[in-house]
Every structure is written in structure tokens, then in C-alpha cells.
Coordinates of C-alpha atoms and ligand atoms in Angstrom, one line a residue:
Chain A
M1 CA 32.4 12.5 -7.2
E2 CA 28.6 12.7 -7.4
K3 CA 26.8 9.4 -7.3
I4 CA 25.1 8.3 -10.5
K5 CA 21.3 8.5 -10.1
I6 CA 19.2 5.8 -11.7
L7 CA 15.4 5.9 -12.2
L8 CA 13.7 2.5 -12.1
V9 CA 10.1 2.2 -13.3
D10 CA 8.5 -1.2 -12.9
D11 CA 5.1 -2.3 -11.8
D12 CA 6.3 -5.5 -10.0
P13 CA 7.2 -4.3 -6.5
D14 CA 9.0 -7.5 -5.6
F15 CA 11.2 -7.3 -8.7
A16 CA 11.8 -3.6 -8.0
D17 CA 12.9 -4.5 -4.5
Q18 CA 15.5 -6.8 -5.7
M19 CA 16.7 -4.4 -8.5
L20 CA 16.9 -1.5 -6.0
F21 CA 18.9 -3.6 -3.6
Y22 CA 21.5 -4.5 -6.2
L23 CA 21.7 -1.0 -7.7
N24 CA 22.3 0.5 -4.3
K25 CA 24.8 -2.2 -3.6
F26 CA 26.7 -1.3 -6.8
G27 CA 26.8 2.3 -5.5
Y28 CA 24.1 4.0 -7.4
D29 CA 21.6 6.5 -6.1
T30 CA 18.1 5.2 -7.0
M31 CA 14.6 6.5 -7.5
Y32 CA 11.7 4.2 -8.0
L33 CA 8.3 4.8 -9.5
P34 CA 5.7 2.0 -9.9
S35 CA 3.9 2.8 -13.1
Q36 CA 4.0 4.6 -16.4
R37 CA 1.4 7.0 -15.2
S38 CA 3.3 7.9 -12.0
A39 CA 6.5 8.3 -14.0
E40 CA 4.9 10.6 -16.6
S41 CA 3.5 12.8 -14.0
R42 CA 6.9 13.2 -12.3
L43 CA 9.2 13.4 -15.3
K44 CA 9.3 17.2 -15.3
D45 CA 10.5 17.6 -11.7
I46 CA 13.0 14.7 -11.3
Q47 CA 16.6 14.4 -12.4
F48 CA 18.5 11.2 -13.2
D49 CA 21.5 10.0 -15.2
L50 CA 20.1 6.7 -16.5
A51 CA 16.7 5.1 -16.6
I52 CA 15.7 1.4 -16.3
L53 CA 12.2 0.8 -17.6
D54 CA 10.0 -2.2 -17.6
L55 CA 8.4 -2.7 -21.0
M56 CA 5.0 -4.0 -20.0
M57 CA 3.1 -2.0 -17.3
E58 CA -0.3 -0.5 -17.9
E59 CA 0.1 -0.9 -21.6
D60 CA 2.0 -3.6 -23.5
D61 CA 4.5 -0.9 -24.5
S62 CA 4.5 1.4 -21.5
G63 CA 8.3 1.3 -21.3
L64 CA 8.7 2.4 -24.9
Q65 CA 6.2 5.2 -24.5
L66 CA 8.0 6.4 -21.4
A67 CA 11.4 6.1 -23.2
R68 CA 10.1 8.3 -26.0
K69 CA 9.0 11.0 -23.5
I70 CA 12.3 10.9 -21.7
K71 CA 14.4 11.1 -24.9
A72 CA 12.3 13.9 -26.2
N73 CA 13.5 16.2 -23.4
S74 CA 16.8 14.6 -22.6
P75 CA 18.2 12.6 -25.5
E76 CA 21.5 12.1 -23.7
I77 CA 20.0 10.0 -20.9
P78 CA 20.7 6.3 -21.6
I79 CA 17.7 4.0 -21.3
I80 CA 17.7 0.3 -20.5
L81 CA 14.4 -1.5 -21.4
L82 CA 13.6 -4.6 -19.4
T83 CA 11.5 -7.2 -21.0
A84 CA 10.2 -10.4 -19.5
I85 CA 8.7 -11.6 -22.7
T86 CA 11.5 -13.2 -24.7
N87 CA 11.5 -16.3 -22.6
E88 CA 7.8 -16.8 -22.8
T89 CA 7.1 -15.8 -26.4
G90 CA 10.3 -16.0 -28.2
Y91 CA 9.7 -12.5 -29.2
S92 CA 12.8 -10.4 -29.0
F93 CA 13.0 -6.7 -29.3
S94 CA 16.7 -6.6 -30.0
Q95 CA 16.2 -8.8 -33.0
E96 CA 13.1 -7.0 -34.2
F97 CA 14.8 -3.6 -34.2
K98 CA 18.3 -4.5 -34.9
N99 CA 18.1 -3.2 -38.4
S100 CA 16.8 0.2 -37.3
P101 CA 18.1 1.0 -33.8
E102 CA 17.9 4.7 -34.6
L103 CA 14.1 4.5 -34.7
L104 CA 13.9 3.4 -31.1
P105 CA 14.6 5.5 -28.0
I106 CA 16.4 2.5 -26.3
D107 CA 20.1 2.1 -25.6
K108 CA 19.9 -1.5 -24.4
Y109 CA 17.3 -4.3 -24.0
C110 CA 17.7 -6.8 -21.2
E111 CA 15.8 -9.8 -20.1
K112 CA 14.4 -9.5 -16.6
G113 CA 16.4 -12.5 -15.4
I114 CA 19.7 -10.8 -16.2
R115 CA 22.5 -11.4 -13.7
P116 CA 23.0 -8.3 -11.5
D117 CA 26.7 -8.1 -12.3
V118 CA 26.0 -8.2 -16.0
L119 CA 23.5 -5.5 -15.7
N120 CA 26.0 -3.4 -13.8
K121 CA 28.5 -3.9 -16.6
I122 CA 25.9 -2.6 -19.1
I123 CA 25.2 0.4 -16.9
E124 CA 28.8 1.3 -16.6
Q125 CA 29.2 1.0 -20.4
L126 CA 26.3 3.2 -21.1
I127 CA 27.4 5.8 -18.6
T128 CA 31.0 6.0 -20.1
I129 CA 29.7 6.2 -23.6
K130 CA 27.7 9.2 -22.5
K131 CA 30.7 10.9 -21.0
Chain B
M1 CA 11.2 -31.6 -33.8
K2 CA 15.0 -31.2 -33.8
Y3 CA 17.2 -28.2 -33.8
N4 CA 20.9 -28.3 -34.6
V5 CA 23.4 -26.5 -32.4
L6 CA 27.0 -26.0 -33.4
I7 CA 29.6 -25.3 -30.7
V8 CA 32.6 -23.4 -31.9
D9 CA 35.4 -23.3 -29.3
D10 CA 39.0 -24.2 -29.4
E11 CA 39.1 -25.6 -25.9
E12 CA 38.0 -29.2 -25.9
G13 CA 37.1 -29.0 -22.2
I14 CA 34.5 -26.4 -22.9
R15 CA 33.1 -28.3 -25.9
M16 CA 32.8 -31.4 -23.7
A17 CA 31.1 -29.5 -20.9
I18 CA 28.6 -28.0 -23.2
K19 CA 27.9 -31.3 -24.9
R20 CA 27.4 -32.9 -21.5
A21 CA 25.0 -30.1 -20.4
L22 CA 22.9 -30.5 -23.5
N23 CA 22.9 -34.2 -23.5
N24 CA 19.3 -35.5 -23.4
Y25 CA 18.1 -31.9 -23.2
H26 CA 14.5 -31.3 -24.3
I27 CA 12.8 -28.0 -24.6
D28 CA 9.1 -27.9 -23.8
F29 CA 6.9 -25.0 -24.6
P30 CA 3.4 -24.7 -23.2
F31 CA 2.2 -23.9 -26.7
L32 CA 3.9 -26.7 -28.4
D33 CA 2.6 -30.3 -28.4
E34 CA 5.9 -32.0 -29.0
S35 CA 9.2 -31.0 -27.4
I36 CA 12.2 -29.8 -29.2
E37 CA 15.4 -31.9 -29.2
I38 CA 18.9 -30.6 -29.6
D39 CA 21.6 -32.2 -31.8
V40 CA 25.0 -31.0 -30.9
Y41 CA 27.9 -30.5 -33.5
E42 CA 31.3 -29.2 -32.7
A43 CA 34.1 -27.2 -34.4
E44 CA 37.5 -26.3 -32.9
S45 CA 38.0 -23.3 -35.1
A46 CA 36.0 -20.7 -37.1
E47 CA 37.3 -22.2 -40.4
R48 CA 36.1 -25.6 -39.4
A49 CA 32.7 -24.1 -38.4
L50 CA 32.3 -22.7 -41.9
E51 CA 33.0 -26.1 -43.4
I52 CA 30.4 -27.8 -41.3
L53 CA 27.9 -25.1 -42.2
R54 CA 28.3 -25.8 -45.8
D55 CA 27.1 -29.4 -45.3
T56 CA 24.7 -29.3 -42.3
P57 CA 22.0 -26.7 -41.7
M58 CA 22.3 -25.2 -38.2
D59 CA 19.8 -23.4 -36.1
I60 CA 22.0 -22.1 -33.3
I61 CA 25.7 -21.4 -33.1
L62 CA 27.5 -21.1 -29.7
L63 CA 30.5 -19.0 -30.8
D64 CA 33.6 -18.6 -28.6
N65 CA 34.8 -15.0 -28.8
K66 CA 38.5 -15.9 -28.8
L67 CA 39.6 -18.5 -31.3
P68 CA 42.9 -19.3 -33.0
G69 CA 43.0 -18.0 -36.6
M70 CA 39.8 -16.2 -37.5
Q71 CA 38.0 -14.7 -34.6
G72 CA 34.4 -15.4 -33.7
I73 CA 33.4 -11.9 -34.4
D74 CA 35.0 -12.0 -37.8
I75 CA 32.8 -14.7 -39.1
M76 CA 29.6 -13.2 -37.8
P77 CA 28.9 -10.9 -40.8
Y78 CA 29.5 -13.9 -43.1
I79 CA 27.1 -16.1 -41.2
N80 CA 24.5 -13.4 -41.0
E81 CA 24.6 -12.8 -44.7
H82 CA 24.6 -16.4 -45.8
Y83 CA 22.5 -18.1 -43.0
P84 CA 20.3 -15.2 -41.8
D85 CA 18.1 -17.5 -39.8
I86 CA 20.9 -18.9 -37.6
K87 CA 20.9 -17.5 -34.0
I88 CA 24.4 -16.8 -32.8
L89 CA 25.2 -16.9 -29.1
I90 CA 28.6 -15.5 -28.2
I91 CA 30.5 -17.2 -25.4
T92 CA 32.7 -14.7 -23.7
S93 CA 34.8 -14.3 -20.6
F94 CA 33.5 -11.7 -18.2
A95 CA 36.4 -9.5 -18.9
S96 CA 35.5 -9.1 -22.6
L97 CA 31.8 -8.6 -22.0
D98 CA 32.1 -5.2 -23.7
I99 CA 33.1 -6.9 -26.9
A100 CA 30.1 -9.2 -26.6
L101 CA 27.8 -6.3 -26.0
E102 CA 29.1 -4.7 -29.1
A103 CA 28.6 -8.0 -31.0
T104 CA 24.9 -8.1 -30.1
K105 CA 24.7 -4.8 -32.0
H106 CA 26.1 -6.5 -35.0
G107 CA 23.9 -9.5 -35.3
A108 CA 24.7 -11.8 -32.4
F109 CA 21.4 -12.9 -30.8
D110 CA 22.8 -12.9 -27.2
F111 CA 25.9 -13.7 -25.2
I112 CA 26.7 -16.1 -22.4
P113 CA 29.3 -14.8 -20.0
K114 CA 32.0 -17.4 -18.8
P115 CA 32.0 -19.2 -16.5
F116 CA 28.4 -20.2 -16.9
T117 CA 26.3 -22.9 -15.2
P118 CA 24.5 -25.6 -17.3
G119 CA 21.3 -23.8 -16.2
E120 CA 22.4 -20.5 -17.8
L121 CA 23.4 -22.2 -20.9
K122 CA 20.1 -24.0 -21.2
N123 CA 18.2 -20.8 -20.6
A124 CA 20.1 -19.0 -23.4
I125 CA 19.4 -21.9 -25.7
E126 CA 15.8 -22.0 -24.7
T127 CA 15.3 -18.4 -25.5
A128 CA 17.0 -18.7 -28.9
T129 CA 14.9 -21.8 -29.7
K130 CA 11.7 -20.0 -28.9
Q131 CA 12.7 -17.1 -31.1
I132 CA 13.4 -19.5 -34.0
Y133 CA 10.1 -21.3 -33.4
L134 CA 8.2 -18.1 -33.3
N135 CA 9.7 -16.8 -36.5
N136 CA 8.8 -20.1 -38.1
I137 CA 5.2 -20.1 -37.1
L138 CA 4.7 -16.4 -37.8
K139 CA 5.7 -17.2 -41.3
D140 CA 2.8 -19.6 -41.8
M141 CA 0.5 -18.8 -39.0
D142 CA -2.8 -17.4 -40.2
R143 CA -5.2 -19.4 -38.1
E144 CA -6.7 -16.9 -35.7
A145 CA -7.5 -19.6 -33.1
R146 CA -3.9 -20.7 -32.9
K147 CA -2.8 -17.1 -32.4
I148 CA -5.1 -16.6 -29.6
R149 CA -4.1 -19.9 -27.9
F150 CA -0.5 -18.8 -28.4
K151 CA -1.2 -15.5 -26.8
F152 CA -3.1 -16.9 -23.9
L153 CA -0.5 -19.5 -23.1
S154 CA 2.4 -17.2 -23.4
I155 CA 0.8 -14.8 -20.9
L156 CA 0.0 -17.7 -18.7
S157 CA 3.5 -19.0 -18.7
H158 CA 4.6 -15.4 -18.0
E159 CA 2.3 -15.1 -15.0
L160 CA 3.5 -18.5 -13.7
K161 CA 7.1 -17.8 -14.2
T162 CA 7.2 -14.3 -12.8
P163 CA 6.6 -15.3 -9.2
I164 CA 9.0 -18.2 -9.5
N165 CA 11.7 -15.8 -10.7
T166 CA 10.9 -13.5 -7.8
L167 CA 11.2 -16.3 -5.3
E168 CA 14.4 -17.4 -7.0
G169 CA 15.8 -13.8 -6.8
Y170 CA 15.0 -13.7 -3.0
M171 CA 16.5 -17.1 -2.5
M172 CA 19.7 -16.1 -4.3
M173 CA 20.0 -13.1 -2.0
M174 CA 19.7 -15.4 0.9
K175 CA 22.1 -18.0 -0.5
E176 CA 24.7 -15.3 -1.2
K177 CA 24.0 -13.8 2.3
Q178 CA 23.5 -10.4 0.7
L179 CA 22.1 -9.1 4.0
G180 CA 24.8 -10.5 6.2
P181 CA 25.1 -13.7 8.3
N182 CA 22.2 -12.9 10.7
I183 CA 19.0 -14.7 9.8
D184 CA 16.9 -11.9 11.5
N185 CA 17.9 -9.6 8.7
Y186 CA 16.0 -11.8 6.2
M187 CA 12.6 -11.8 7.9
D188 CA 11.2 -9.1 5.7
L189 CA 12.3 -11.0 2.6
I190 CA 10.9 -14.2 3.9
D191 CA 7.5 -12.6 4.5
K192 CA 7.6 -11.4 0.9
M193 CA 8.4 -14.9 -0.2
I194 CA 5.5 -16.3 1.8
N195 CA 3.2 -13.7 0.2
K196 CA 4.4 -14.7 -3.2
L197 CA 3.6 -18.3 -2.5
D198 CA 0.0 -17.3 -1.4
D199 CA -0.3 -15.4 -4.7
M200 CA 0.8 -18.5 -6.6
R201 CA -1.8 -20.6 -4.8
A202 CA -4.5 -18.1 -5.6
L203 CA -3.4 -18.1 -9.3
I204 CA -3.7 -21.9 -9.4
M205 CA -7.1 -21.9 -7.9
D206 CA -8.3 -19.2 -10.4
L207 CA -6.8 -21.1 -13.2
L208 CA -8.7 -24.2 -12.2
D209 CA -11.9 -22.2 -12.3
F210 CA -10.9 -20.7 -15.6
T211 CA -10.0 -24.0 -17.4
N212 CA -13.2 -25.6 -16.1
L213 CA -15.1 -22.7 -17.6
N214 CA -13.5 -23.3 -21.0
S215 CA -14.4 -26.9 -21.1
D216 CA -18.0 -26.1 -21.8
K217 CA -19.2 -28.1 -18.9
T218 CA -21.2 -26.6 -16.1
I219 CA -19.4 -26.7 -12.8
G220 CA -22.0 -28.6 -10.7
E221 CA -25.6 -29.3 -11.5
K222 CA -28.1 -26.6 -12.4
E223 CA -31.0 -26.0 -10.1
F224 CA -33.5 -23.3 -9.1
L225 CA -31.5 -21.0 -6.8
S226 CA -32.2 -17.9 -4.8
L227 CA -29.4 -15.5 -5.8
K228 CA -30.3 -13.5 -2.7
D229 CA -29.2 -16.5 -0.6
V230 CA -26.1 -17.0 -2.7
I231 CA -25.1 -13.3 -2.3
N232 CA -25.7 -13.5 1.5
F233 CA -23.6 -16.6 1.7
C234 CA -20.7 -15.0 -0.2
V235 CA -20.9 -11.8 1.9
D236 CA -20.8 -13.9 5.1
S237 CA -17.8 -15.9 3.9
Q238 CA -15.9 -12.8 3.2
R239 CA -16.8 -10.9 6.3
P240 CA -13.5 -11.6 8.0
L241 CA -11.7 -9.8 5.2
A242 CA -14.1 -6.9 5.5
I243 CA -13.7 -6.6 9.2
Q244 CA -9.9 -6.2 8.8
K245 CA -10.6 -3.0 6.9
S246 CA -13.7 -2.0 8.8
I247 CA -15.9 -2.2 5.8
S248 CA -19.6 -2.4 6.2
F249 CA -22.2 -3.9 3.9
D250 CA -25.5 -2.4 2.9
I251 CA -27.6 -5.0 1.2
D252 CA -31.0 -4.3 -0.3
I253 CA -32.6 -7.3 -2.0
K254 CA -36.3 -7.6 -1.6
S255 CA -37.2 -10.7 -3.6
P256 CA -35.4 -14.0 -3.6
L257 CA -34.2 -13.6 -7.2
T258 CA -34.9 -17.1 -8.3
F259 CA -32.6 -18.2 -11.1
F260 CA -31.9 -21.5 -12.8
A261 CA -28.1 -22.0 -12.5
S262 CA -25.3 -23.9 -11.0
K263 CA -24.7 -23.0 -7.4
N264 CA -21.0 -23.4 -7.7
E265 CA -20.8 -21.0 -10.6
M266 CA -23.0 -18.4 -9.0
E267 CA -20.8 -18.5 -5.9
I268 CA -17.6 -18.1 -8.0
L269 CA -19.2 -15.2 -9.7
F270 CA -20.3 -13.3 -6.6
N271 CA -17.3 -14.2 -4.5
N272 CA -15.1 -12.6 -7.1
L273 CA -17.1 -9.4 -7.3
I274 CA -17.6 -9.1 -3.6
N275 CA -13.9 -9.9 -2.9
N276 CA -12.9 -7.1 -5.3
S277 CA -15.3 -4.7 -3.6
I278 CA -13.5 -5.3 -0.3
K279 CA -10.0 -5.6 -1.6
Y280 CA -10.1 -2.4 -3.7
N281 CA -12.0 -0.5 -1.0
K282 CA -10.7 2.0 1.5
N283 CA -10.6 1.5 5.2
N284 CA -14.1 2.2 6.7
G285 CA -15.5 2.0 3.3
K286 CA -18.9 0.6 2.2
V287 CA -20.1 -2.1 -0.1
I288 CA -23.7 -1.6 -1.4
I289 CA -25.5 -4.4 -3.0
K290 CA -28.9 -4.0 -4.6
G291 CA -30.9 -6.7 -6.3
E292 CA -34.3 -6.5 -8.1
E293 CA -36.1 -8.4 -10.8
T294 CA -38.5 -7.6 -13.7
D295 CA -40.6 -10.1 -15.6
S296 CA -37.7 -10.9 -17.9
S297 CA -34.5 -10.3 -15.9
I298 CA -32.6 -10.1 -12.7
I299 CA -30.6 -7.0 -12.1
I300 CA -27.8 -6.9 -9.4
K301 CA -25.6 -3.9 -8.6
I302 CA -22.5 -4.2 -6.5
K303 CA -21.0 -0.8 -5.6
D304 CA -18.0 0.1 -3.4
T305 CA -16.5 3.3 -2.1
G306 CA -13.0 2.3 -3.0
I307 CA -10.0 3.3 -5.1
G308 CA -12.0 3.3 -8.3
I309 CA -10.8 2.5 -11.8
A310 CA -9.1 5.0 -14.2
P311 CA -11.1 5.6 -17.4
D312 CA -8.3 4.1 -19.5
D313 CA -8.5 0.9 -17.6
L314 CA -12.3 0.4 -17.7
S315 CA -12.2 -1.5 -21.0
K316 CA -9.3 -3.7 -19.9
I317 CA -10.3 -5.0 -16.5
F318 CA -12.2 -7.9 -17.9
D319 CA -9.2 -9.1 -19.9
E320 CA -7.4 -12.2 -18.6
F321 CA -4.6 -11.3 -16.2
Y322 CA -5.2 -7.6 -16.5
R323 CA -4.5 -5.7 -13.2
S324 CA -4.5 -1.9 -12.9
A325 CA -1.4 0.0 -11.9
E326 CA -3.2 1.1 -8.8
A327 CA -3.9 -2.5 -7.8
K328 CA -0.3 -3.5 -8.3
S329 CA 1.4 -0.5 -6.8
R330 CA -0.7 -0.9 -3.6
R331 CA 0.6 -4.4 -3.3
L332 CA -2.9 -5.8 -3.3
S333 CA -2.4 -9.3 -4.4
G334 CA -4.4 -10.8 -7.2
T335 CA -4.2 -12.8 -10.4
G336 CA -6.1 -10.6 -12.8
L337 CA -8.3 -13.6 -13.7
G338 CA -11.3 -12.9 -11.5
L339 CA -13.2 -10.6 -13.7
S340 CA -12.4 -12.5 -16.8
I341 CA -14.0 -15.6 -15.1
V342 CA -17.0 -13.5 -14.0
K343 CA -17.5 -12.1 -17.5
R344 CA -17.4 -15.5 -19.2
M345 CA -19.6 -17.0 -16.6
I346 CA -22.2 -14.3 -17.1
E347 CA -22.0 -14.8 -20.8
L348 CA -22.7 -18.5 -20.4
Y349 CA -26.0 -17.4 -18.9
N350 CA -26.6 -14.9 -21.7
G351 CA -26.3 -12.0 -19.3
T352 CA -24.3 -8.8 -19.4
I353 CA -22.0 -7.0 -17.0
D354 CA -21.1 -3.3 -17.0
V355 CA -18.9 -1.2 -14.9
A356 CA -19.0 2.5 -13.9
S357 CA -16.4 4.1 -11.8
K358 CA -14.7 7.3 -10.7
L359 CA -11.1 7.2 -9.6
N360 CA -10.8 7.4 -5.8
E361 CA -14.5 7.5 -5.3
F362 CA -16.5 4.5 -6.3
T363 CA -16.8 1.5 -8.6
E364 CA -20.2 -0.1 -9.5
F365 CA -20.7 -3.3 -11.4
T366 CA -24.2 -3.9 -12.9
I367 CA -25.2 -7.5 -13.8
I368 CA -28.2 -8.3 -15.8
L369 CA -29.3 -12.0 -16.1
P370 CA -32.1 -12.8 -18.4
K371 CA -34.6 -15.2 -16.8
N372 CA -35.6 -16.7 -20.1
N373 CA -32.1 -17.8 -21.0
N374 CA -32.1 -21.2 -22.9
S375 CA -31.5 -23.3 -19.8
N376 CA -34.3 -21.6 -17.9
Q377 CA -36.7 -22.0 -20.8
A378 CA -35.9 -25.7 -21.1
I379 CA -37.2 -26.3 -17.7
N380 CA -40.1 -23.9 -17.5
Ligands
ADP1 N1 -14.2 -3.0 -7.1 C1 -13.1 -2.6 -7.8 N2 -12.6 -1.4 -7.5 C2 -11.4 -1.0 -8.2 N3 -10.8 -1.7 -9.1 C3 -11.2 -2.9 -9.4 C4 -12.4 -3.4 -8.7 N4 -12.6 -4.7 -9.2 C5 -11.6 -4.9 -10.1 N5 -10.8 -3.9 -10.2 C6 -9.6 -3.7 -11.1 O1 -9.7 -4.7 -12.1 C7 -8.5 -5.6 -12.0 C8 -8.9 -7.0 -12.4 O2 -9.7 -7.6 -11.4 P1 -9.7 -9.1 -11.2 O3 -9.9 -9.7 -12.6 O4 -10.7 -9.5 -10.2 O5 -8.3 -9.5 -10.8 P2 -7.5 -9.3 -9.4 O6 -8.5 -8.9 -8.3 O7 -7.0 -10.6 -9.1 O8 -6.5 -8.3 -9.6 C9 -8.0 -5.4 -10.6 O9 -6.6 -5.7 -10.6 C10 -8.3 -4.0 -10.3 O10 -7.3 -3.2 -10.9
MG2 MG1 -10.3 -10.1 -8.1

């Protein structure tokens, strides 16, 4: 069986290190890009089965902008948006958009402190839905 | 302020454990003057929970997924409809995580996988509490100042917590021996942790400068200073850093540039700019500093031959905590506070700062300080 390939876009290299470590440990192929800009410039020539995007990079909504671009070309690719903001601000995307999920190009929101095993569960779920 | 939490679980042991964990638990927010206390109520079934809800307003419900009689998931639509402000947290075993994920689509705020630690429980409650609090203030918050304070403090707490989370992540990897039993495997990770600690120290130093600035008090006494001397002093103190990257200075200041100001503040200002011109430079690069004065003002230009700043970023670099993607992806450490301090400082002296740059070629900051600013006039 082909390994599942996950694209990670996050501007915090230390957080990315840890994520990549666990994703690899769970048996995924990974590809990492450090910014919205670098991801946009590569989107055309890379292939992946699922994307994990940080919400706030160059812009406050970089992750959303990227997600829109990915879904425009490949609507079938599941996207997980990582936010580090709920804990600080109380602002929660999943609540904000729970009434209109179809408006948003996101399959799942996660807090950045998410337990690796829980994240893996979410990935597995998104991948099987897709199949 | 008090929030009510209702535990709905048929196992008495779990209810006790949660009560114990939340006993004497306060939630402090940086943007809140008083802390939030939690009052805990319990119900052993969904039916009992609905009874309690009729008499006592709740803010958060910890809802076990598996109950005798009506299931947790079954009463969710009812609660959502009749008590839309209540946040529901689903408690679920790891095996039925899929159901919990599904539940968050149908109005549950979040879920807590069993078994959980008291820390995880508190974290989930804290997040829900902040959400409730934010909803409440957004309803009646129109005072701009409060909004700005809220925004600043929430970014600040984000900036402080991020490195702590990173450190915790690395420590968990060590504790779980993710890289095997041999300590040598962890050296790379330990170096990263040490770097993070250095970053945190820098952030705290910058924050001290920043809060001093906002207190309207001058840092140190004002006096007649030669900015030429100040600049030379700052260059000298940063030479070690420049030598590491083989960066040379080209300084052209003819007159002493006498200015009435606090020496401390001027040093903070030029240290930040010169530090950036080294940090964001390339190896073997140059830093070119020019200073001149007219009858009315002092003009100082600091130019480097470094990585430059993308056009989109130019307007943002003076914002608190803003760091460009280039800066972050090159693992150049920083707090994003330096230029916001510089800008405020210059404004305190009624001056201006502008930036021009070309990506990958150069960056040039131009500072204009009026000699006849209020404080200078007062003395002259
Ligand atoms: N001389 C420079 N050359 C290129 N980029 C710069 C320069 N000075 C500042 N910047 C950009 O502006 C951002 C903000 O700078 P600053 O407020 O000093 O924070 P820090 O240096 O801690 O990141 C930096 O992260 C960097 O992206
Ligand atoms: Mg700086």
C-alpha cells in the first residue's frame, strides 16, 4: 500500500519539528513548508493526500487562504486547520462556523496543543471518509 | 465571577474525580481583573441533568457519552435549542472518539478523551470559559480601548505560551523516550530547548522595555547627548555578533548630532535597529550608517545589504510581535517587539521612521528627529 502523504504548513519550526516527528512515527509520508507564501508557490507541483495548515502565519488567516486555494483545485483533499488562538482569546472557529460549515474549506479545526494520538485518529477518520 | 459546571456521568468515581480536580480551581485571564471560580453540580443521568437545568443556570456541561437511559448525544439537540449559551464538553473513551468527533459537528463545544489528567480537564474547561467570557464581552463591548487592550494581551499571552508549549512538547518526547533510551539521541532536541529559553529571556527583556515605554515615564534622565557617540557605542557593543557573520560597518557621521534625550532610550532605539541590520544581513554583508543634521532636524539612515523585506510586510513590521515569514523560517530568533519599541520611542520625541527595502538586496531605515521637539525647546 502506498503511504499517505501529508503536507504540513506552519511558520513555527519547533512546532513543525514535533509534528513531523509524530506524523512520521504514525507512518505517514510528510512534506513541510514554512509559510503561506512558500506553500502557494509550490502548490502546483506537489502532491499530497491531506493538508495540516497553521491558521496564523504571514496573515491572521493565512491557513484559510491556503485552504481555499487547495480546495479550489482539489476539493477532495481533507484539510485540518491548526489554531493556537482559542486558548488565548476564547475565540473558536469551530463555534463561529458551526452553522455554515459548507462555507469553509476546512474539514477539521484543532487546537495546537492537541494530543498526537488524537490528531492521528482525526487524520484516519478524514482519510477513510474520503475513500 | 462564578461559572456553573454540571457533570453528567453515571459513574460516581468519575464524578468524584472531576469534582476533586476542580476543587478550588480558579481561572485567571491576563485580560481579566478578577478570576473566574467554578461551582460544580452533578447528575447521574441525562434525565436528572435536564431537571437540574430547569432550576439552575449552567455555563458548561461535562457530558458522558455513555449513560443509562437517554444517551448524552440524545439530549444535546434539546440543550442546544433551549440553552444555546451552554458549552457542552463530551467525555468519551478513546474507542468512541469517532462519535465524539461527530458530536462536535452537532453542537458539542469540544470533547475530552478518557482517561484524562486533571490538567487536560482544566485545560478544556479553561478554553470553554474563555469562549463564554469572550461571547459575553463581545455582546456589550464597544469601548475601543478595551478592545485594543484585549487584543494586545491576548497576543502577548499567545507569545508567552507558545514557547512554553514547545518546551513542553520536547520534554514530553524525552519523558516518553521517543528517541530511544540513549541520552545522546536527545542532544539536538536539548539544544533547541536551550534556544527557546534564550528566546523567552529576550522576550521578557523586550517586554520590560515595552511596558516602561507605555508608562509615560522616560527611562532615565534626559540630557544633551551626542547621537554619534550613542551610535558608535551601540555598534561596538554588537561587534561580536557582526564578526560571527563577517559583517563590516561603514559609518559616516560628520557632526556630533547633539540631541536632548534619555541616553537609555537612545541606546535601546539604536541597539534594536543595528541588531536587526546584523541579524537580517547576509554573511560578508555591510551595514552603512549615515548621520547629518539641518537647522531643524537630525537625519539618520541605517542601511544593510541583507535579506530585505517583502513589499507586503513593509507596513506590518512596526506592529507588536510581527515577524516576517523570512525571519521565522530562517530560524533567526526574535520577539517581533523591537521595531514597535523603536517606533514608539521615536514618536515620543516627535520624530518619524520610514523604511525602504528590496527583497534579498537591502533594507534602509530613515529616522528624522526634530531638534525643536517640546523637551528640547523647554531647555533651549
Ligand atoms: N534590517 C532588516 N532587514 C530585514 N528584515 C527586517 C529588518 N529589520 C526588521 N526586519 C523584519 O521586521 C520584523 C520585526 O522586527 P523587530 O520588531 O525588530 O523584531 P525581531 O527582530 O525580534 O523579529 C523582523 O522579524 C523582520 O522580519
Ligand atoms: Mg529586532
